XYZ file of C-alpha atoms in Angstrom:
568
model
C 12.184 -72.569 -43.609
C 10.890 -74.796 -46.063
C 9.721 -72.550 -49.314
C 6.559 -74.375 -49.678
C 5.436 -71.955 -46.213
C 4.908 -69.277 -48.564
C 1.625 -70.510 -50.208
C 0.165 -71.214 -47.350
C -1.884 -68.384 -47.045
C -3.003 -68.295 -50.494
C -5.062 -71.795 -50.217
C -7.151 -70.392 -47.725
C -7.800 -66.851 -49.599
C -9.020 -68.726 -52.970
C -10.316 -71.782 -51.303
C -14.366 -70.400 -50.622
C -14.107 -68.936 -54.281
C -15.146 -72.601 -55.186
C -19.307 -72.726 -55.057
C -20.436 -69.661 -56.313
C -23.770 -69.930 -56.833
C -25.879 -69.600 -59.875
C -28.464 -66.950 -60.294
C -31.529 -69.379 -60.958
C -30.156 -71.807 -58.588
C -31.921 -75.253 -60.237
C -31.073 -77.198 -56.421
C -32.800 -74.366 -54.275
C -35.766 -74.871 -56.771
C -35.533 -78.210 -56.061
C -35.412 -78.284 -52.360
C -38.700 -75.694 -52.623
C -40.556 -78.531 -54.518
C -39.306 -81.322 -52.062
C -41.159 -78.660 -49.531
C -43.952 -78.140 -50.891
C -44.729 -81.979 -51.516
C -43.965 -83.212 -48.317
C -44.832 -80.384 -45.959
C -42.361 -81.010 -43.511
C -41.779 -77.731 -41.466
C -38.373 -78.684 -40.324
C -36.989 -79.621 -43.581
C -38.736 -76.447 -45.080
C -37.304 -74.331 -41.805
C -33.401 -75.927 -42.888
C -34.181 -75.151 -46.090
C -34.541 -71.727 -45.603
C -31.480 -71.417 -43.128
C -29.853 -72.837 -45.987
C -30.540 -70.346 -48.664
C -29.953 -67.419 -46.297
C -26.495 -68.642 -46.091
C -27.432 -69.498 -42.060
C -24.881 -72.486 -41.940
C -25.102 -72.970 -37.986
C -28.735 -72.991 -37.358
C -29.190 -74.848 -41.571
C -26.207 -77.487 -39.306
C -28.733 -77.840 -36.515
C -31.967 -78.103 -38.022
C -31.302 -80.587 -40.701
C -29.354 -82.905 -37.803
C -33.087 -82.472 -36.508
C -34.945 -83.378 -40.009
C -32.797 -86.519 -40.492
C -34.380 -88.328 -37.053
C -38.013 -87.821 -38.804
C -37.710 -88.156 -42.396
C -38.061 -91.051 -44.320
C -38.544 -91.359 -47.704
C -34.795 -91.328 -49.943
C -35.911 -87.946 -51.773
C -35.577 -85.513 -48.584
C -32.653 -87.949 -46.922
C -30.419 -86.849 -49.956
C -31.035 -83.273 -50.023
C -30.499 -83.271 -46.418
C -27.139 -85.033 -46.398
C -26.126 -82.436 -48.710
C -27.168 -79.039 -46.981
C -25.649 -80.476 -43.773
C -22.440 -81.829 -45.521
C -22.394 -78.138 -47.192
C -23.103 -76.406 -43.785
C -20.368 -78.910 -41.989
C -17.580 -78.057 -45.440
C -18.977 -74.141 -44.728
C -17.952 -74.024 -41.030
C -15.033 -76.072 -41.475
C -16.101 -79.558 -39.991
C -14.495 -81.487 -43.017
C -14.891 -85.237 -41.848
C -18.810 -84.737 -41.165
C -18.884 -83.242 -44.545
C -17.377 -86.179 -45.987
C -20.336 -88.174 -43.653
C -22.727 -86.486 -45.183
C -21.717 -86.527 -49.184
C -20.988 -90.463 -48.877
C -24.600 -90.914 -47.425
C -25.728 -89.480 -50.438
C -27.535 -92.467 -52.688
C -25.816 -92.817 -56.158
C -28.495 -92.143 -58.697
C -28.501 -88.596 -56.515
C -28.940 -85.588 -58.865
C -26.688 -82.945 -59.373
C -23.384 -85.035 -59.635
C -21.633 -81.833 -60.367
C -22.059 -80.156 -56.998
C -21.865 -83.474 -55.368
C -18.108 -84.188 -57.147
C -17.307 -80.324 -56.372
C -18.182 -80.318 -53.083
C -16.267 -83.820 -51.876
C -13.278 -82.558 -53.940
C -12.783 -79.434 -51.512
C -13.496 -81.262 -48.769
C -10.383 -83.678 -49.454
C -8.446 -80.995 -50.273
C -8.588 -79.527 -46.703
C -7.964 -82.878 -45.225
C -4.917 -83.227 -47.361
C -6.305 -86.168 -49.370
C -4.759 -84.835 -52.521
C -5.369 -88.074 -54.839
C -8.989 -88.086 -53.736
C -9.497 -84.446 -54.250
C -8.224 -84.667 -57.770
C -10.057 -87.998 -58.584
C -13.571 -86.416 -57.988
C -12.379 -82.931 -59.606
C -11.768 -84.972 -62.378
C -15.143 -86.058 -62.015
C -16.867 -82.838 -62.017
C -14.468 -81.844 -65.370
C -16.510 -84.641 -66.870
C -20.084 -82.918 -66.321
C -18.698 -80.103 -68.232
C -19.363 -77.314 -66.038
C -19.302 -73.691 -66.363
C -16.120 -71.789 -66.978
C -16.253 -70.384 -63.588
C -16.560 -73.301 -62.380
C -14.143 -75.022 -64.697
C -11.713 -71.950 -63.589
C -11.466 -72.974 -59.834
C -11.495 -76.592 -60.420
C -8.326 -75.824 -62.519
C -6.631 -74.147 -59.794
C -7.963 -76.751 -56.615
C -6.248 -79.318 -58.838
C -3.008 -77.308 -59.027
C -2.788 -76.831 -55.273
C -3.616 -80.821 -54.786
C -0.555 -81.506 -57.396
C 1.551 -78.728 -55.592
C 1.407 -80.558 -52.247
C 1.958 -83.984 -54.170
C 5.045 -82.293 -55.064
C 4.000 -83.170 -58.598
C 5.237 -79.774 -60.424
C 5.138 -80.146 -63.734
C 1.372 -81.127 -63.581
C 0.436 -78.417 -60.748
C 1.864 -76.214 -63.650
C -0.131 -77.676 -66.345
C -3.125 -76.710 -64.279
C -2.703 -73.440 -63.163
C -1.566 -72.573 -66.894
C -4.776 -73.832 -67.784
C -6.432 -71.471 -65.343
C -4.356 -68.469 -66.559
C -6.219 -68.990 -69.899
C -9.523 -68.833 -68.577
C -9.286 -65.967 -67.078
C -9.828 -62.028 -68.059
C -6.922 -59.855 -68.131
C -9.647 -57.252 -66.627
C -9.929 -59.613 -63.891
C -6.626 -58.391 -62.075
C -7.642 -60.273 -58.714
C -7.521 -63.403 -60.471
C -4.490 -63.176 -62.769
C -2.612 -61.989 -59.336
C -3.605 -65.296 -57.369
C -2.336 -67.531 -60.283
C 0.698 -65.973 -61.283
C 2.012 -66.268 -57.564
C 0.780 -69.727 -57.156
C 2.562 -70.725 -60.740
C 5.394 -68.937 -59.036
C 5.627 -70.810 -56.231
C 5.429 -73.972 -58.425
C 8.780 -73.122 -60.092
C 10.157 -71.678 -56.439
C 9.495 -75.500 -54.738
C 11.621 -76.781 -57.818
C 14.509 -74.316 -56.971
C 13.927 -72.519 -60.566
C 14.336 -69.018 -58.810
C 15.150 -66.999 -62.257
C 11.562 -68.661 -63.421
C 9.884 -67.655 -60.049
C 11.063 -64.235 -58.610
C 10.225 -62.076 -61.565
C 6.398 -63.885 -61.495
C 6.661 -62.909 -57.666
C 7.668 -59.179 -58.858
C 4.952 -58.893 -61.191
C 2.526 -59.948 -58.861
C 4.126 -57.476 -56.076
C 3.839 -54.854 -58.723
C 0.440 -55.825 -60.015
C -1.240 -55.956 -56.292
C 0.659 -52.631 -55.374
C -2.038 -50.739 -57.822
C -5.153 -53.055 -56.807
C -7.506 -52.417 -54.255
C -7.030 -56.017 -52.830
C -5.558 -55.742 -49.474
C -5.655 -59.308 -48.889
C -3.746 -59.447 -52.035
C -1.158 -56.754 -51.018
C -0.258 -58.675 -47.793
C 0.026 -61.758 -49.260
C 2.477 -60.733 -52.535
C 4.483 -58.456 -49.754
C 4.355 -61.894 -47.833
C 5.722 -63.980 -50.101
C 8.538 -61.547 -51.002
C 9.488 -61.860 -48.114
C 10.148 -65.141 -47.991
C 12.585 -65.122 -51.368
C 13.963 -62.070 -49.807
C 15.005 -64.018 -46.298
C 16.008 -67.127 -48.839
C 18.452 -65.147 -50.651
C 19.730 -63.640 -47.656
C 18.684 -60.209 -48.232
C 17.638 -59.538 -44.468
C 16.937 -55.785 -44.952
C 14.687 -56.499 -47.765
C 13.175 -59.263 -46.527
C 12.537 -57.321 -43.261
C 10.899 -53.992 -45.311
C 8.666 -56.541 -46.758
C 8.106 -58.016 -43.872
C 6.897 -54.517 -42.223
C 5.375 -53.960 -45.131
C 3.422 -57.286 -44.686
C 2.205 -55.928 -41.145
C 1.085 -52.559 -42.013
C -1.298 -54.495 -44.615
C -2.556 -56.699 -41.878
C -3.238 -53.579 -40.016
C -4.702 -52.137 -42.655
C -7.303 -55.012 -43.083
C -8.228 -55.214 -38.919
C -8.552 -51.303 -39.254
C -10.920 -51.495 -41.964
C -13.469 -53.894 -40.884
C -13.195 -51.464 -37.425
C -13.383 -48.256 -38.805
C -16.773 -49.569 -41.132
C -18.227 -50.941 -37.700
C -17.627 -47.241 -35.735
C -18.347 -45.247 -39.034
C -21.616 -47.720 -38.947
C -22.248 -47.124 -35.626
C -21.620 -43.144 -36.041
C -24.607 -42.798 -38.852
C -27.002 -44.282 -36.564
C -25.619 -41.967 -33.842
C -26.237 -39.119 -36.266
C -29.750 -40.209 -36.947
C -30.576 -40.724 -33.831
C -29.778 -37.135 -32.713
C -31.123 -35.949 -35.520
C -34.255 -37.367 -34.765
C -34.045 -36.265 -31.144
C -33.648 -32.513 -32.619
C -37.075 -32.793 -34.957
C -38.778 -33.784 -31.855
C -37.258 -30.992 -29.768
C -38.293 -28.398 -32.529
C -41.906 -29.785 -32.426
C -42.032 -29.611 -28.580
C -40.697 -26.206 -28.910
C -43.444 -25.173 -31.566
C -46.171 -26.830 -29.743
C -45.191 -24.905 -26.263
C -45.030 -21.638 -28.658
C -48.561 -22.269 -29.317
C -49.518 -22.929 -26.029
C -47.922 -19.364 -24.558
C -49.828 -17.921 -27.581
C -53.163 -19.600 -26.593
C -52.559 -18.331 -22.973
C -52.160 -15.244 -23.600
C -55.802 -14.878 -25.739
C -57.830 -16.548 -23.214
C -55.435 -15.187 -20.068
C -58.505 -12.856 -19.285
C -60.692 -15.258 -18.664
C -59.440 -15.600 -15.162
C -57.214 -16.692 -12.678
C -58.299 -20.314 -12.873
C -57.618 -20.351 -15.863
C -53.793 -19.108 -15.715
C -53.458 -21.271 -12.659
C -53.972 -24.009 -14.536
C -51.525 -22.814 -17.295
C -48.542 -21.724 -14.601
C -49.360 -25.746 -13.335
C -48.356 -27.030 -16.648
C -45.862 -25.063 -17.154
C -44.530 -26.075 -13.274
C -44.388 -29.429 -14.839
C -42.960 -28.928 -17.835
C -39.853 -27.406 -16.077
C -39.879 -30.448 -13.364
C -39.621 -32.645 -16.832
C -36.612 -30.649 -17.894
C -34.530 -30.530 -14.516
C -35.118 -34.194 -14.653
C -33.620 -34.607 -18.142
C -30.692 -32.466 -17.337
C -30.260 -34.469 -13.981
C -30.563 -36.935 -15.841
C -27.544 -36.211 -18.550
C -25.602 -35.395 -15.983
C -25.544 -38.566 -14.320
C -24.695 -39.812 -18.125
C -22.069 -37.553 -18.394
C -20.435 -38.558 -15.184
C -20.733 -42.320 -16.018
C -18.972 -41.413 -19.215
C -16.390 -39.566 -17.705
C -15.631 -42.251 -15.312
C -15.626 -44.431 -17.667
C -12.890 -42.452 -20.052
C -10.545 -41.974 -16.761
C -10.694 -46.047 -16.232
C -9.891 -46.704 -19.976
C -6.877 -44.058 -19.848
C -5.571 -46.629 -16.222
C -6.226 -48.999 -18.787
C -4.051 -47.980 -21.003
C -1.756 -46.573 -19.298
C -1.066 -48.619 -16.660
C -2.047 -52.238 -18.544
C 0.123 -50.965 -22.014
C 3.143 -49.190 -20.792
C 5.391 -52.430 -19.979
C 4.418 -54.053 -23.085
C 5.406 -51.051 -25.586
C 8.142 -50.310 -23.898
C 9.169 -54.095 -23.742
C 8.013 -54.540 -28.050
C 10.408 -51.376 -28.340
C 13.249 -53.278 -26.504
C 12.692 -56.013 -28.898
C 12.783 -53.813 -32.111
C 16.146 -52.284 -30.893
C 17.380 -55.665 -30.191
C 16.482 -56.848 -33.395
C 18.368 -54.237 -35.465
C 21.573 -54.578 -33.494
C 21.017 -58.155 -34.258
C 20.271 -57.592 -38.279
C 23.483 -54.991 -37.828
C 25.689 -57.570 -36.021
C 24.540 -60.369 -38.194
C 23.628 -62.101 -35.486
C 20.675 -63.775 -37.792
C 20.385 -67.167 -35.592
C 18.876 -65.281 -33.331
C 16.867 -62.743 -35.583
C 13.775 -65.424 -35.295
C 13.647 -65.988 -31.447
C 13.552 -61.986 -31.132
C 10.452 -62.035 -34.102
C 8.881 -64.654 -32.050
C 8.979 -62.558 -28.827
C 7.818 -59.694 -30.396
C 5.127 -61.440 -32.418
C 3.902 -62.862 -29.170
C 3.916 -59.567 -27.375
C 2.124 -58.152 -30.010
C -0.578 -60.450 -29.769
C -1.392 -60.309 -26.005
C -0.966 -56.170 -26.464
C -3.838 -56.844 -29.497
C -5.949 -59.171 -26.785
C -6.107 -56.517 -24.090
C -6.648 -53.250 -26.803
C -9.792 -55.717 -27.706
C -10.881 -56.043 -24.414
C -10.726 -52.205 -24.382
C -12.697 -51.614 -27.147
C -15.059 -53.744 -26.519
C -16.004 -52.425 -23.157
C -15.435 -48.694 -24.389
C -18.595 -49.711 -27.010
C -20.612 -51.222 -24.672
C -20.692 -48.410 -21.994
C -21.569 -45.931 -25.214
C -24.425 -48.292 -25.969
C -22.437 -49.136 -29.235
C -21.886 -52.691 -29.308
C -24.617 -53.824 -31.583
C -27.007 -56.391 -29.739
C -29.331 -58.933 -30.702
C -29.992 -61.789 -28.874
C -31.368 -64.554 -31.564
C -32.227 -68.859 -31.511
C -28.673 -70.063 -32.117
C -27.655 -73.808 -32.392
C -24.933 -73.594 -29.203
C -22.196 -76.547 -30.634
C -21.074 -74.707 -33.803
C -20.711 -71.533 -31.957
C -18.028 -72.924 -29.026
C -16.397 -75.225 -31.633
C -16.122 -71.911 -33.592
C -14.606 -70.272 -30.879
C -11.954 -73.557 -29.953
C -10.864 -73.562 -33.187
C -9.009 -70.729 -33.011
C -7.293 -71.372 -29.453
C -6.189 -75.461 -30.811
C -2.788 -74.739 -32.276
C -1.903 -72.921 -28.649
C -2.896 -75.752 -27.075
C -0.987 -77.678 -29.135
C 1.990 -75.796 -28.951
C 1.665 -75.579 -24.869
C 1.150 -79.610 -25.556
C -2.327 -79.082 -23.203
C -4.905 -81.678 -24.130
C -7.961 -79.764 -25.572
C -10.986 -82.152 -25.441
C -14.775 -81.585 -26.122
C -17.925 -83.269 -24.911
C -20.762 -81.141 -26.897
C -24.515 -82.123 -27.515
C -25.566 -81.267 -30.661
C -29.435 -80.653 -30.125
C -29.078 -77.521 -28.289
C -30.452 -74.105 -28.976
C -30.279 -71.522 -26.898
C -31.054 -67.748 -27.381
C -28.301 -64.970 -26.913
C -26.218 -62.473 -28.870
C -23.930 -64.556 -30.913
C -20.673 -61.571 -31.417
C -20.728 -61.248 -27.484
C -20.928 -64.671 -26.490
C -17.966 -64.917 -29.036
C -15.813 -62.305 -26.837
C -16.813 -64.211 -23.874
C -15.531 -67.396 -24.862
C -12.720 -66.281 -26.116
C -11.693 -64.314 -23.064
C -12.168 -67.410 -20.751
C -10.310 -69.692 -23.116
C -7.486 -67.684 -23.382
C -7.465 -67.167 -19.439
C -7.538 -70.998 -19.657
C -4.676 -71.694 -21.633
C -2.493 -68.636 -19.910
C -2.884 -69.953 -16.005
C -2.685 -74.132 -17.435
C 1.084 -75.376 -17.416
C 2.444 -77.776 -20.151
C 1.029 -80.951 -20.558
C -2.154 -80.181 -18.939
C -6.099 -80.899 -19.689
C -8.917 -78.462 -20.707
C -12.554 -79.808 -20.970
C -15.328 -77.917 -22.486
C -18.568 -79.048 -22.626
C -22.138 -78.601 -22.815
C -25.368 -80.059 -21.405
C -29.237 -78.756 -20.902
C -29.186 -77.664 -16.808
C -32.663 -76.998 -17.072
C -35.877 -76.274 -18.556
C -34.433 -72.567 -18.689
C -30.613 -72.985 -18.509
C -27.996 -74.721 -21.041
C -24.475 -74.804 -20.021
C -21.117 -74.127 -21.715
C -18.317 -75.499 -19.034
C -14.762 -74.972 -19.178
C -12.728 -77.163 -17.092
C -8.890 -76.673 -16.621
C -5.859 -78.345 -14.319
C -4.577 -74.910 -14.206
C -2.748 -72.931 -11.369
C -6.110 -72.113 -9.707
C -7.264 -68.548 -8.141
C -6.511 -68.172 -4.482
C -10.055 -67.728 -2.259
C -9.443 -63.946 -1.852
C -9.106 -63.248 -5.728
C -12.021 -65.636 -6.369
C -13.994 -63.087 -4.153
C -12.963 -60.206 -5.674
C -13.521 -61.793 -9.252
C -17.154 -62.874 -8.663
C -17.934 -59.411 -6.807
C -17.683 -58.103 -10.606
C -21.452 -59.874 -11.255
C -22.447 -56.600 -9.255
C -19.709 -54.097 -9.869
C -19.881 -50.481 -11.697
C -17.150 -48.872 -13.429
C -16.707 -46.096 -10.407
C -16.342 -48.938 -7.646
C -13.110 -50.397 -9.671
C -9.760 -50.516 -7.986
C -7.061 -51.559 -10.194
C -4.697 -52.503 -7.399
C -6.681 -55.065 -6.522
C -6.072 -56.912 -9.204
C -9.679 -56.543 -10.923
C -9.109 -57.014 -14.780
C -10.772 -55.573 -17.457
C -11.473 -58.884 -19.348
C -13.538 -60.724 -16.609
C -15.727 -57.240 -15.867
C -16.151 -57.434 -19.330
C -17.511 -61.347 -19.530
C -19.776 -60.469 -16.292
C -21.215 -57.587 -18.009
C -22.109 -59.258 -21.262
C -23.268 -62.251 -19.856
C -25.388 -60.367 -17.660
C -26.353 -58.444 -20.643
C -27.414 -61.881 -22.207
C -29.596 -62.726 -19.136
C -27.266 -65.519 -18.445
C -24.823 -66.316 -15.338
C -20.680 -67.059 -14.972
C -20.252 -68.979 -11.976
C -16.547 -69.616 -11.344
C -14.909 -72.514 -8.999
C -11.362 -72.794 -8.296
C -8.506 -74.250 -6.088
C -4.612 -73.299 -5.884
C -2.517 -76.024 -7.888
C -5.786 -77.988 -9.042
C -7.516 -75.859 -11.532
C -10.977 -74.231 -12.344
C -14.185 -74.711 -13.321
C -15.785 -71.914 -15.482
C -20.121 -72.220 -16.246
C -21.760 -70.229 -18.332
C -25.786 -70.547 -18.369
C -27.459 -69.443 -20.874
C -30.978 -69.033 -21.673
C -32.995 -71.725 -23.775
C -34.817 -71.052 -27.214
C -38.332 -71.166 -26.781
C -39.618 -74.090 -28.106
């Protein structure tokens, strides 16, 4: 393993640290003049995408600005916001579009340099990167500013295998920086560390690796706890100190654990408090009801002797009042039942869909330390590997699980919103490419830019990435996957998913499309009905769209999604 692997996560932890915006932002101020001059409601409408930090729909609506503007004033600003909104959601070459389209006598040469020196960074184009840093040192910038541009140029010499000047400029950074600012002097002393590590000066390195361990061990960082566990490691496994390097490895996990649990546990404790309210609210209103019926019997009874009309008319409305209740208990109880139902399918789920797995993953941990014991380390990584991967499709289906547990509770937050469709599926392909890649499956895209539709971005997310990984399971090696997406209709867009997979035979095709109308009590597991396509039906469904699925044994299938359009 080559010792430059164990920066690798680093780059991407400090890399968005780069733009921090000022408080009196002088190029918003700017853009709100450029708005108010030339009244252009698109430009204003990117505008404001842009300064909500918005980057999809700010991606979409400028592409939309730049086919009617004309004059070189709004064509600038516009190349920039998009090239920003491209570097934002990762789409590095448009960026680089965008920033060259720029005229030269273009203000703000500072952001400009910044801006196309990150962007060559992430496309590896170290000697550009450092030319236009260079640049931006010129412009004398802020020391924030000055701080990061230090370190960027580090990590561009670090790659260049340049050392002794990668050094020079993360020194530089080290004396910028606060000693109150414990996040920062963390991130520098491990990436100085890893300067001297590449150069094989280990008694330099480790103890800047210790400290760092030592440092993040009492910070609340946990990004910064799994990476300095991380990267010990790594000079644990290179020194051949497998037990260490495997307690820091574990140590590593339980980290990454810790960070997935977090942003969980502030979802359900989220979702909890508006529980709460909610009931609470529910109990105010009982009280009232139950202080205005009090009042009622009270009133009754004063004017009973008025006569037996009257106290008809009173035992009528109380008649109905009790119909109203029996209904609302009926009611909960059919609630209660659907809940129930639903908790006995989730423990099948788990059950049934987990056991092999965890006991398999527990196989693997055994065979592991008889491995570690019997020094058999050539094959300690093959075992990791299997495990790793295990871990991940166990992670896939406990997803899949939670996701439909927080939809039947009416948890799953929903709100279906005008979203550009292209950035959202390249979103979602981004993180399936290196599978693809690994499977050697050719991953190609066909997708029109112009199209907004309106649905609930997080769920459409899960959908995608259900399908995609169903995809890439059922396609052999060296096979094709095509995703695209066109308008169908007036009402319908399209996201299609095209594979040379193994195909579904005509009686599982039947059973998987019967889901569109399927409740949780009408599941049979030995069927063969999975969780993660009743989950895509329902959440489709839930977006008013439709999954139609074609298929054929040994030739693949055909996946559509329709969703509706925006409104115009």
């Amino acid at each position: 393993m080559s010792k430059l692997s164990s920066i690798v996560g680093l780059i991407t932890l400090l890399f968005f640290q780069i733009n921090k915006p000022k408080k009196n932002n002088v190029f918003i101020d700017r853009g709100d003049l450029i708005c108010e001059k030339y009244k252009n409601k698109v430009f204003c409408k990117a505008l404001n995408f842009y300064k909500e930090k918005e980057y999809d729909s700010c991606y979409a609506y400028s592409t939309k600005a730049l086919l009617s503007v004309r004059n070189k004033e709004e064509i600038n600003y516009l190349n920039f916001i998009q090239g920003y909104s491209a570097y934002k959601k990762r789409f590095y070459k448009k960026a680089l579009l965008n920033l060259h389209s720029i005229s030269d006598d273009e203000e703000n040469v500072l952001e400009k340099q910044i801006l196309l020196g990150s962007v060559n960074l992430n496309l590896k184009k170290y000697n550009e990167s450092i030319n236009h840093y260079e640049k931006a040192l010129k412009e004398e910038p802020e020391t924030y500013r000055k701080k990061n541009i230090y370190h960027n140029i580090g990590l561009s010499y670090v790659h260049k295998k340049e050392y002794s000047k990668a050094k020079e400029y993360f020194s530089k950074e080290l004396s910028l920086i606060e000693q109150k600012d414990t996040a920062a002097v963390i991130r520098t002393k491990m990436e100085l560390a890893n300067v001297y590590y590449e150069q094989y000066l280990d008694d330099d390195a480790i103890p800047l690796f210790k400290e760092a361990y030592n440092l993040a061990k009492s910070f609340s960082d946990l990004e910064l706890k799994q990476n300095s566990a991380r990267n010990m490691a790594v000079v644990e496994k290179n020194r051949k100190n497998y037990q260490k390097s495997v307690d820091y490895y574990m140590e590593y996990g339980r980290w990454k654990d810790s960070i997935w649990n977090r942003d969980k546990i502030w979802e359900l404790t989220e979702k909890d408090k508006q529980l709460a309210v909610a009931q609470k609210q529910q109990e105010i209103v009982l009280q009232e009801e139950q202080l205005k019926r009090q009042a009622v019997v009270q009133k009754s009874l004063v004017i009973g002797a008025s006569g037996l009309l009257v106290f008809l008319g009173f035992l009528g409305y109380f008649y109905r009042e009790l119909r109203s209740k029996n209904r609302f208990i009926t009611q909960q109880k059919e609630e209660l039942n659907v809940a129930n139902k639903t908790k006995d399918y989730l423990f099948s789920v788990v059950s049934h869909d987990l056991r092999s797995p965890i006991n398999t993953i527990k196989r693997q941990h055994e065979k592991l330390k008889r491995q570690l014991k019997n020094k058999e380390y050539d094959a300690v990584s093959e075992t990791t590997n299997n495990a790793i991967a295990l871990t991940e499709s166990t992670s896939h289906l406990l997803n899949n699980v939670l996701h439909w547990s927080l939809e039947q509770n009416n948890q799953l937050s929903f709100k279906a919103e005008e979203y550009p469709l292209k950035p959202l599926v390249e979103q979602a392909i981004y993180n399936f490419e290196e599978i693809a890649e690994a499977k050697n499956i050719a991953l190609t895209t066909m997708l029109e830019a112009t199209i907004l539709v309106k649905a609930d971005k997080e769920s459409l997310k899960i959908v995608l990435r259900n399908l995609l990984d169903n995809a890439l399971k059922y396609t052999g090696e060296n096979g094709k996957i095509a995703i695209k997406t066109y308008n169908d209709s007036e009402e319908f867009s399209v996201i299609e998913i095209k594979d040379t997979g193994f195909g579904i035979s005509e009686e599982k095709l039947a059973k998987i499309k019967g889901l569109e109308d399927l409740s949780i009590d009408k599941i049979n597991r030995s069927e063969g009905v999975g969780l993660g396509m009743l989950l895509c039906q329902t959440l489709i469904k839930k977006n008013n769209g439709k999954l139609l699925i074609d298929s054929e044994l040994e030739v693949g299938t055909t996946i559509r999604i329709l969703l509706p359009n925006a409104s115009a």
